[in-house]
PDB file of C-alpha atoms in Angstrom:
ATOM      1  CA  MET A  10     -98.560  69.548-108.091  1.00 56.00           C
ATOM      2  CA  ASP A  11     -95.716  71.582-109.474  1.00 55.00           C
ATOM      3  CA  GLN A  12     -95.972  71.798-113.211  1.00 55.00           C
ATOM      4  CA  GLY A  13     -94.855  75.520-113.939  1.00 67.00           C
ATOM      5  CA  ASN A  14     -97.212  78.065-115.823  1.00 82.00           C
ATOM      6  CA  ASN A  15    -100.709  76.206-115.504  1.00 90.00           C
ATOM      7  CA  MET A  16    -104.131  77.489-116.360  1.00 88.00           C
ATOM      8  CA  GLY A  17    -107.303  75.875-117.897  1.00 88.00           C
ATOM      9  CA  PRO A  18    -108.342  73.581-115.180  1.00 93.00           C
ATOM     10  CA  HIS A  19    -111.080  70.943-116.352  1.00 92.00           C
ATOM     11  CA  TRP A  20    -112.403  68.414-114.074  1.00 95.00           C
ATOM     12  CA  ASP A  21    -113.601  65.184-115.842  1.00 92.00           C
ATOM     13  CA  SER A  22    -116.355  63.757-113.459  1.00 93.00           C
ATOM     14  CA  ALA A  23    -116.404  60.334-115.550  1.00 90.00           C
ATOM     15  CA  GLU A  24    -112.621  59.737-114.967  1.00 92.00           C
ATOM     16  CA  GLN A  25    -112.581  61.695-111.538  1.00 96.00           C
ATOM     17  CA  ALA A  26    -109.373  63.245-112.607  1.00 94.00           C
ATOM     18  CA  LEU A  27    -108.377  66.887-113.168  1.00 95.00           C
ATOM     19  CA  TYR A  28    -106.721  68.165-116.499  1.00 90.00           C
ATOM     20  CA  PHE A  29    -104.695  71.399-116.865  1.00 91.00           C
ATOM     21  CA  VAL A  30    -102.289  72.683-119.396  1.00 85.00           C
ATOM     22  CA  SER A  31     -98.899  74.596-119.106  1.00 87.00           C
ATOM     23  CA  ILE A  32     -98.983  77.351-121.494  1.00 77.00           C
ATOM     24  CA  PHE A  33     -95.034  77.783-121.996  1.00 74.00           C
ATOM     25  CA  ASP A  34     -94.127  74.145-122.394  1.00 75.00           C
ATOM     26  CA  LYS A  35     -97.325  73.376-124.608  1.00 73.00           C
ATOM     27  CA  SER A  36     -98.173  70.303-122.445  1.00 82.00           C
ATOM     28  CA  VAL A  37    -101.306  68.862-120.932  1.00 83.00           C
ATOM     29  CA  HIS A  38    -101.377  67.409-117.502  1.00 89.00           C
ATOM     30  CA  LYS A  39    -103.638  64.872-115.802  1.00 91.00           C
ATOM     31  CA  TYR A  40    -103.912  64.566-112.117  1.00 94.00           C
ATOM     32  CA  ASP A  41    -105.557  61.482-110.530  1.00 95.00           C
ATOM     33  CA  PRO A  42    -106.573  62.252-106.765  1.00 96.00           C
ATOM     34  CA  ALA A  43    -106.939  58.614-106.095  1.00 95.00           C
ATOM     35  CA  THR A  44    -103.417  57.660-106.655  1.00 95.00           C
ATOM     36  CA  GLY A  45    -101.736  61.387-106.333  1.00 94.00           C
ATOM     37  CA  ALA A  46    -100.070  60.878-109.812  1.00 93.00           C
ATOM     38  CA  THR A  47     -99.791  63.510-112.435  1.00 91.00           C
ATOM     39  CA  THR A  48     -99.090  62.402-116.080  1.00 89.00           C
ATOM     40  CA  SER A  49     -98.142  64.906-118.739  1.00 86.00           C
ATOM     41  CA  SER A  50     -98.009  64.957-122.550  1.00 80.00           C
ATOM     42  CA  LYS A  51     -96.680  67.426-124.974  1.00 73.00           C
ATOM     43  CA  MET A  52     -98.560  68.562-127.651  1.00 61.00           C
ATOM     44  CA  GLY A  53    -117.920  63.516-126.007  1.00 46.00           C
ATOM     45  CA  LYS A  54    -114.847  61.580-127.439  1.00 51.00           C
ATOM     46  CA  LYS A  55    -112.683  59.564-124.882  1.00 59.00           C
ATOM     47  CA  ASN A  56    -109.189  61.061-124.695  1.00 73.00           C
ATOM     48  CA  HIS A  57    -109.958  63.667-127.295  1.00 68.00           C
ATOM     49  CA  PHE A  58    -109.075  67.226-126.057  1.00 76.00           C
ATOM     50  CA  VAL A  59    -109.359  70.850-127.640  1.00 69.00           C
ATOM     51  CA  VAL A  60    -106.691  72.940-127.019  1.00 68.00           C
ATOM     52  CA  GLY A  61    -105.671  76.573-128.129  1.00 67.00           C
ATOM     53  CA  LEU A  62    -102.261  76.908-130.008  1.00 65.00           C
ATOM     54  CA  GLY A  63    -101.581  80.338-131.240  1.00 63.00           C
ATOM     55  CA  ARG A  64    -104.532  81.495-133.258  1.00 65.00           C
ATOM     56  CA  LYS A  65    -105.791  77.893-133.837  1.00 70.00           C
ATOM     57  CA  VAL A  66    -108.082  75.483-132.013  1.00 71.00           C
ATOM     58  CA  LEU A  67    -106.888  71.992-132.404  1.00 75.00           C
ATOM     59  CA  GLU A  68    -108.356  68.566-131.808  1.00 77.00           C
ATOM     60  CA  VAL A  69    -105.811  66.264-130.354  1.00 80.00           C
ATOM     61  CA  THR A  70    -105.905  62.847-128.724  1.00 81.00           C
ATOM     62  CA  TRP A  71    -103.945  61.561-125.654  1.00 75.00           C
ATOM     63  CA  ASP A  72    -104.534  58.442-123.514  1.00 74.00           C
ATOM     64  CA  GLY A  73    -103.446  60.020-120.375  1.00 72.00           C
ATOM     65  CA  ALA A  74    -100.326  58.198-119.817  1.00 73.00           C
ATOM     66  CA  GLN A  75     -98.054  58.597-122.746  1.00 76.00           C
ATOM     67  CA  ASP A  76     -95.688  61.623-122.980  1.00 75.00           C
ATOM     68  CA  THR A  77     -96.824  62.690-126.510  1.00 73.00           C
ATOM     69  CA  ALA A  78    -100.182  63.731-128.140  1.00 75.00           C
ATOM     70  CA  ALA A  79    -101.360  63.662-131.762  1.00 79.00           C
ATOM     71  CA  VAL A  80    -102.809  66.406-133.180  1.00 77.00           C
ATOM     72  CA  LEU A  81    -105.984  65.203-135.094  1.00 70.00           C
ATOM     73  CA  ARG A  82    -107.175  68.282-136.973  1.00 73.00           C
ATOM     74  CA  THR A  83    -107.346  72.043-136.709  1.00 75.00           C
ATOM     75  CA  VAL A  84    -110.902  72.754-135.784  1.00 66.00           C
ATOM     76  CA  THR A  85    -110.878  76.444-136.634  1.00 62.00           C
ATOM     77  CA  GLU A  86    -108.541  79.596-136.754  1.00 68.00           C
ATOM     78  CA  VAL A  87    -109.401  82.947-135.426  1.00 61.00           C
ATOM     79  CA  ASP A  88    -108.001  86.374-136.654  1.00 60.00           C
ATOM     80  CA  HIS A  89    -107.118  87.719-132.998  1.00 50.00           C
ATOM     81  CA  GLU A  90    -103.499  87.124-131.733  1.00 47.00           C
ATOM     82  CA  ASN A  91    -104.517  86.881-128.034  1.00 47.00           C
ATOM     83  CA  PRO A  92    -107.057  83.910-127.350  1.00 46.00           C
ATOM     84  CA  ASN A  93    -106.517  82.550-123.793  1.00 49.00           C
ATOM     85  CA  ASN A  94    -109.295  80.657-121.807  1.00 51.00           C
ATOM     86  CA  ARG A  95    -111.782  78.272-123.643  1.00 49.00           C
ATOM     87  CA  ARG A  96    -114.655  76.790-121.816  1.00 48.00           C
ATOM     88  CA  THR A  97    -118.042  75.199-122.691  1.00 49.00           C
ATOM     89  CA  PRO A  98    -121.562  75.975-121.416  1.00 52.00           C
ATOM     90  CA  GLY A  99    -124.189  73.367-120.978  1.00 49.00           C
ATOM     91  CA  GLU A 100    -124.832  72.385-124.651  1.00 44.00           C
ATOM     92  CA  GLY A 101    -121.250  71.678-125.258  1.00 44.00           C
ATOM     93  CA  CYS A 102    -120.406  74.210-127.806  1.00 43.00           C
ATOM     94  CA  LEU A 103    -117.019  76.156-127.306  1.00 43.00           C
ATOM     95  CA  LEU A 104    -116.338  79.656-126.393  1.00 42.00           C
ATOM     96  CA  LYS A 105    -112.667  80.761-127.229  1.00 43.00           C
ATOM     97  CA  GLY A 106    -111.166  84.041-126.252  1.00 45.00           C
ATOM     98  CA  SER A 107    -111.839  87.453-127.666  1.00 57.00           C
ATOM     99  CA  LEU A 108    -114.705  86.463-127.904  1.00 74.00           C
ATOM    100  CA  TYR A 109    -115.775  83.601-130.280  1.00 73.00           C
ATOM    101  CA  ARG A 110    -118.488  80.829-130.105  1.00 76.00           C
ATOM    102  CA  ILE A 111    -117.193  77.690-131.938  1.00 72.00           C
ATOM    103  CA  SER A 112    -119.865  75.352-133.303  1.00 77.00           C
ATOM    104  CA  ALA A 113    -119.762  71.503-133.543  1.00 74.00           C
ATOM    105  CA  GLU A 114    -118.938  72.167-137.289  1.00 78.00           C
ATOM    106  CA  GLY A 115    -115.946  74.180-136.444  1.00 71.00           C
ATOM    107  CA  ALA A 116    -117.656  77.474-137.451  1.00 76.00           C
ATOM    108  CA  ALA A 117    -116.311  80.489-135.457  1.00 75.00           C
ATOM    109  CA  THR A 118    -118.844  83.243-134.821  1.00 78.00           C
ATOM    110  CA  ARG A 119    -117.387  86.326-133.055  1.00 78.00           C
ATOM    111  CA  LEU A 120    -119.455  87.597-130.279  1.00 78.00           C
ATOM    112  CA  ALA A 121    -117.389  90.627-128.841  1.00 75.00           C
ATOM    113  CA  ASP A 122    -114.790  93.003-130.205  1.00 71.00           C
ATOM    114  CA  ASN A 123    -112.046  95.223-128.746  1.00 70.00           C
ATOM    115  CA  ILE A 124    -110.935  92.845-125.884  1.00 71.00           C
ATOM    116  CA  ASP A 125    -107.371  92.803-124.559  1.00 71.00           C
ATOM    117  CA  ILE A 126    -107.067  89.329-122.989  1.00 76.00           C
ATOM    118  CA  SER A 127    -110.183  87.098-122.513  1.00 77.00           C
ATOM    119  CA  ASN A 128    -110.496  85.461-119.174  1.00 83.00           C
ATOM    120  CA  GLY A 129    -112.848  83.727-116.844  1.00 82.00           C
ATOM    121  CA  LEU A 130    -115.877  82.435-119.061  1.00 87.00           C
ATOM    122  CA  CYS A 131    -118.357  80.784-116.955  1.00 91.00           C
ATOM    123  CA  TRP A 132    -122.349  80.443-117.211  1.00 93.00           C
ATOM    124  CA  ASP A 133    -125.353  80.313-114.780  1.00 95.00           C
ATOM    125  CA  LEU A 134    -128.032  78.660-116.965  1.00 92.00           C
ATOM    126  CA  LYS A 135    -130.575  78.945-114.329  1.00 93.00           C
ATOM    127  CA  GLU A 136    -130.209  82.856-114.349  1.00 94.00           C
ATOM    128  CA  ARG A 137    -129.461  82.605-118.143  1.00 96.00           C
ATOM    129  CA  ALA A 138    -126.214  84.668-117.745  1.00 97.00           C
ATOM    130  CA  PHE A 139    -122.699  84.349-119.074  1.00 94.00           C
ATOM    131  CA  TYR A 140    -119.843  85.905-117.169  1.00 95.00           C
ATOM    132  CA  TYR A 141    -116.735  87.167-118.673  1.00 89.00           C
ATOM    133  CA  ALA A 142    -113.621  89.078-117.745  1.00 88.00           C
ATOM    134  CA  ASP A 143    -111.132  91.191-119.900  1.00 83.00           C
ATOM    135  CA  SER A 144    -108.090  91.151-117.687  1.00 86.00           C
ATOM    136  CA  PHE A 145    -106.534  94.524-118.366  1.00 84.00           C
ATOM    137  CA  GLU A 146    -109.970  96.164-117.723  1.00 89.00           C
ATOM    138  CA  TYR A 147    -109.832  94.755-114.255  1.00 93.00           C
ATOM    139  CA  THR A 148    -113.622  94.029-114.621  1.00 94.00           C
ATOM    140  CA  ILE A 149    -116.209  91.116-114.819  1.00 96.00           C
ATOM    141  CA  ARG A 150    -119.046  91.782-117.016  1.00 94.00           C
ATOM    142  CA  ARG A 151    -122.499  89.645-117.086  1.00 96.00           C
ATOM    143  CA  TYR A 152    -124.074  89.116-120.557  1.00 95.00           C
ATOM    144  CA  ASP A 153    -127.871  87.647-121.103  1.00 97.00           C
ATOM    145  CA  TYR A 154    -127.360  84.193-122.339  1.00 94.00           C
ATOM    146  CA  ASP A 155    -129.950  82.721-124.799  1.00 93.00           C
ATOM    147  CA  VAL A 156    -129.681  79.016-124.041  1.00 89.00           C
ATOM    148  CA  ASP A 157    -131.351  77.861-127.402  1.00 89.00           C
ATOM    149  CA  THR A 158    -128.900  80.025-129.879  1.00 87.00           C
ATOM    150  CA  GLY A 159    -125.822  80.563-127.543  1.00 86.00           C
ATOM    151  CA  ASP A 160    -126.041  84.156-128.341  1.00 89.00           C
ATOM    152  CA  ILE A 161    -125.095  86.814-125.708  1.00 91.00           C
ATOM    153  CA  SER A 162    -126.598  90.347-125.434  1.00 94.00           C
ATOM    154  CA  ASN A 163    -126.997  93.225-122.891  1.00 95.00           C
ATOM    155  CA  PRO A 164    -123.357  93.272-121.375  1.00 92.00           C
ATOM    156  CA  ARG A 165    -123.172  95.409-118.056  1.00 95.00           C
ATOM    157  CA  THR A 166    -120.151  95.453-115.489  1.00 95.00           C
ATOM    158  CA  VAL A 167    -121.062  93.488-112.318  1.00 97.00           C
ATOM    159  CA  PHE A 168    -117.530  93.944-110.545  1.00 98.00           C
ATOM    160  CA  LYS A 169    -114.561  96.248-110.724  1.00 97.00           C
ATOM    161  CA  TYR A 170    -111.372  95.702-108.822  1.00 97.00           C
ATOM    162  CA  ALA A 171    -111.007  99.445-108.201  1.00 96.00           C
ATOM    163  CA  ASP A 172    -114.406  99.620-106.348  1.00 97.00           C
ATOM    164  CA  HIS A 173    -112.757  96.788-103.829  1.00 97.00           C
ATOM    165  CA  LYS A 174    -109.309  98.278-103.862  1.00 97.00           C
ATOM    166  CA  LEU A 175    -107.743  95.180-105.255  1.00 97.00           C
ATOM    167  CA  THR A 176    -104.529  94.749-107.059  1.00 96.00           C
ATOM    168  CA  GLY A 177    -103.167  92.327-109.665  1.00 96.00           C
ATOM    169  CA  ILE A 178    -105.677  91.285-112.717  1.00 93.00           C
ATOM    170  CA  VAL A 179    -108.762  89.124-113.389  1.00 94.00           C
ATOM    171  CA  ASP A 180    -107.777  85.783-114.427  1.00 94.00           C
ATOM    172  CA  GLY A 181    -109.722  82.471-115.134  1.00 94.00           C
ATOM    173  CA  MET A 182    -113.094  81.928-112.917  1.00 96.00           C
ATOM    174  CA  THR A 183    -115.759  79.318-112.204  1.00 97.00           C
ATOM    175  CA  ILE A 184    -119.147  79.268-110.724  1.00 97.00           C
ATOM    176  CA  ASP A 185    -120.818  77.477-107.767  1.00 98.00           C
ATOM    177  CA  THR A 186    -124.404  76.316-107.441  1.00 98.00           C
ATOM    178  CA  ASP A 187    -125.205  79.392-105.572  1.00 98.00           C
ATOM    179  CA  GLY A 188    -124.484  81.504-108.258  1.00 98.00           C
ATOM    180  CA  ASN A 189    -121.316  82.828-107.010  1.00 98.00           C
ATOM    181  CA  LEU A 190    -118.090  83.491-108.854  1.00 98.00           C
ATOM    182  CA  TRP A 191    -114.649  82.030-107.620  1.00 98.00           C
ATOM    183  CA  VAL A 192    -112.079  84.400-109.398  1.00 98.00           C
ATOM    184  CA  ALA A 193    -108.220  83.851-109.702  1.00 97.00           C
ATOM    185  CA  ASN A 194    -106.516  87.066-108.555  1.00 98.00           C
ATOM    186  CA  PHE A 195    -103.389  87.207-110.783  1.00 95.00           C
ATOM    187  CA  ASP A 196    -100.593  88.779-108.840  1.00 94.00           C
ATOM    188  CA  GLY A 197    -102.727  89.002-105.801  1.00 96.00           C
ATOM    189  CA  ASN A 198    -102.178  85.493-104.079  1.00 97.00           C
ATOM    190  CA  GLN A 199    -105.707  84.828-103.780  1.00 98.00           C
ATOM    191  CA  VAL A 200    -109.030  83.449-105.021  1.00 99.00           C
ATOM    192  CA  LEU A 201    -112.005  85.829-104.824  1.00 99.00           C
ATOM    193  CA  LYS A 202    -115.527  84.826-104.076  1.00 99.00           C
ATOM    194  CA  ILE A 203    -118.095  87.306-105.488  1.00 99.00           C
ATOM    195  CA  ASP A 204    -121.543  87.601-105.744  1.00 98.00           C
ATOM    196  CA  PRO A 205    -122.466  89.059-109.334  1.00 98.00           C
ATOM    197  CA  ARG A 206    -125.883  89.949-108.585  1.00 97.00           C
ATOM    198  CA  THR A 207    -124.886  92.241-105.689  1.00 98.00           C
ATOM    199  CA  SER A 208    -121.213  93.234-106.939  1.00 98.00           C
ATOM    200  CA  LYS A 209    -120.329  92.200-103.128  1.00 98.00           C
ATOM    201  CA  LEU A 210    -116.840  90.651-102.486  1.00 99.00           C
ATOM    202  CA  LEU A 211    -117.869  87.568-100.260  1.00 99.00           C
ATOM    203  CA  GLN A 212    -114.563  86.026 -99.485  1.00 99.00           C
ATOM    204  CA  LYS A 213    -110.764  86.024 -99.999  1.00 99.00           C
ATOM    205  CA  VAL A 214    -109.014  82.561 -99.999  1.00 99.00           C
ATOM    206  CA  PRO A 215    -105.235  83.051 -99.828  1.00 98.00           C
ATOM    207  CA  ILE A 216    -103.187  80.909-102.262  1.00 98.00           C
ATOM    208  CA  PRO A 217     -99.260  80.489-101.613  1.00 96.00           C
ATOM    209  CA  ALA A 218     -98.715  81.760-104.893  1.00 95.00           C
ATOM    210  CA  ARG A 219     -98.524  85.107-106.452  1.00 94.00           C
ATOM    211  CA  GLN A 220     -99.744  84.449-109.937  1.00 94.00           C
ATOM    212  CA  VAL A 221    -103.146  82.648-109.340  1.00 97.00           C
ATOM    213  CA  THR A 222    -104.332  81.730-113.102  1.00 94.00           C
ATOM    214  CA  SER A 223    -107.730  79.969-112.725  1.00 95.00           C
ATOM    215  CA  ALA A 224    -109.918  77.528-110.924  1.00 97.00           C
ATOM    216  CA  THR A 225    -112.646  74.902-111.281  1.00 97.00           C
ATOM    217  CA  PHE A 226    -114.473  72.644-108.951  1.00 98.00           C
ATOM    218  CA  GLY A 227    -114.093  68.960-108.752  1.00 98.00           C
ATOM    219  CA  GLY A 228    -113.887  65.744-106.758  1.00 97.00           C
ATOM    220  CA  PRO A 229    -116.692  63.255-106.328  1.00 97.00           C
ATOM    221  CA  GLY A 230    -119.137  65.774-104.894  1.00 97.00           C
ATOM    222  CA  LEU A 231    -117.755  68.675-106.714  1.00 98.00           C
ATOM    223  CA  ASP A 232    -116.923  70.476-103.362  1.00 98.00           C
ATOM    224  CA  VAL A 233    -112.894  70.653-103.945  1.00 98.00           C
ATOM    225  CA  LEU A 234    -111.873  74.042-105.661  1.00 99.00           C
ATOM    226  CA  TYR A 235    -108.722  73.201-107.688  1.00 98.00           C
ATOM    227  CA  VAL A 236    -106.549  76.296-108.273  1.00 98.00           C
ATOM    228  CA  THR A 237    -103.848  76.868-110.819  1.00 96.00           C
ATOM    229  CA  SER A 238    -101.097  79.063-110.769  1.00 95.00           C
ATOM    230  CA  ALA A 239     -98.001  80.429-112.508  1.00 92.00           C
ATOM    231  CA  SER A 240     -94.218  81.039-112.067  1.00 89.00           C
ATOM    232  CA  MET A 241     -93.229  83.648-114.678  1.00 82.00           C
ATOM    233  CA  ASN A 242     -90.207  85.553-113.679  1.00 73.00           C
ATOM    234  CA  ARG A 243     -91.378  89.015-114.440  1.00 62.00           C
ATOM    235  CA  GLY A 244     -88.431  90.773-112.614  1.00 59.00           C
ATOM    236  CA  GLU A 245     -89.176  89.093-109.425  1.00 68.00           C
ATOM    237  CA  GLU A 246     -88.065  85.327-108.979  1.00 72.00           C
ATOM    238  CA  GLN A 247     -91.117  82.880-108.456  1.00 77.00           C
ATOM    239  CA  LYS A 248     -90.095  80.165-106.057  1.00 83.00           C
ATOM    240  CA  PRO A 249     -92.188  76.936-105.344  1.00 85.00           C
ATOM    241  CA  PRO A 250     -94.781  76.584-104.414  1.00 90.00           C
ATOM    242  CA  CYS A 251     -95.579  79.368-107.278  1.00 91.00           C
ATOM    243  CA  GLY A 252     -96.236  77.365-110.526  1.00 90.00           C
ATOM    244  CA  SER A 253     -98.108  74.496-108.569  1.00 93.00           C
ATOM    245  CA  THR A 254    -101.701  73.617-108.707  1.00 94.00           C
ATOM    246  CA  PHE A 255    -103.586  73.491-105.334  1.00 96.00           C
ATOM    247  CA  LYS A 256    -106.766  71.973-103.910  1.00 96.00           C
ATOM    248  CA  ILE A 257    -108.968  73.957-101.418  1.00 98.00           C
ATOM    249  CA  THR A 258    -111.410  72.132 -99.215  1.00 98.00           C
ATOM    250  CA  GLY A 259    -113.951  72.935 -96.629  1.00 98.00           C
ATOM    251  CA  LEU A 260    -115.413  75.928 -98.524  1.00 98.00           C
ATOM    252  CA  GLY A 261    -119.014  74.405 -98.053  1.00 98.00           C
ATOM    253  CA  VAL A 262    -119.925  75.027-101.611  1.00 98.00           C
ATOM    254  CA  LYS A 263    -120.200  72.719-104.749  1.00 98.00           C
ATOM    255  CA  GLY A 264    -119.555  73.402-108.322  1.00 97.00           C
ATOM    256  CA  HIS A 265    -121.049  72.565-111.742  1.00 95.00           C
ATOM    257  CA  GLU A 266    -120.003  69.490-113.480  1.00 91.00           C
ATOM    258  CA  ASN A 267    -117.785  70.534-116.429  1.00 84.00           C
ATOM    259  CA  VAL A 268    -119.320  69.815-119.997  1.00 77.00           C
ATOM    260  CA  ASN A 269    -117.138  68.286-122.518  1.00 74.00           C
ATOM    261  CA  VAL A 270    -117.163  70.167-125.964  1.00 71.00           C
ATOM    262  CA  LYS A 271    -119.014  68.649-128.874  1.00 72.00           C
ATOM    263  CA  LEU A 272    -117.309  68.487-132.087  1.00 64.00           C
ATOM    264  CA  ASN A 273    -118.429  66.703-135.233  1.00 68.00           C
TER     265      ASN A 273
END
């Protein structure tokens, strides 16, 4: 799938389809593995999506087929200019970069300050852990996660790029059922498998694109790793398959089912 500057992959288990966004053309894409078809639209409830646009979080509706989507409302607006990834933990509230928790009523609670670029939000509910990356610090942090309140506390660094002589930056990530992180290595041509409990780098999965942006598990058995990439020309031309979305099979692990956000 070649769509450009892609990120934010979300596997919808009910539809058995992959959704992802292209940030520069402000579009949402849907990939159906059963047919191989990808449809696109410019910018809980069926066909409703939460997307970030500038400092706003919008609720939009799209049927997965038409080339336009309707903005239903602004859920909330935050005062930091660089929101990036947004994902939902098990209870369906929304975490939005830099770092906010947004309730079903649209109330935004700031959880962390002084962050450059928020990335890689994921949870291990069994361990009551929340993992989070600030891309330009080249680190992954773990927080204690309160499953009842959604609060986070006790941050500590569990992985540093410098310790493993890695180049590029930390981008989006997901977690498997063994508690290991799968981290997009932007400008590194790879996805990293990391054990956050031991800080060990377990595996490098090569990707034929330099600017790897994010990853999520999907497929009927949640054992396919979908990986998005970008093709931003920053002094060096990025030719196809850069900017494509890839699927990786045969990893021998499974992911968690993604949770849809709940909004009133």
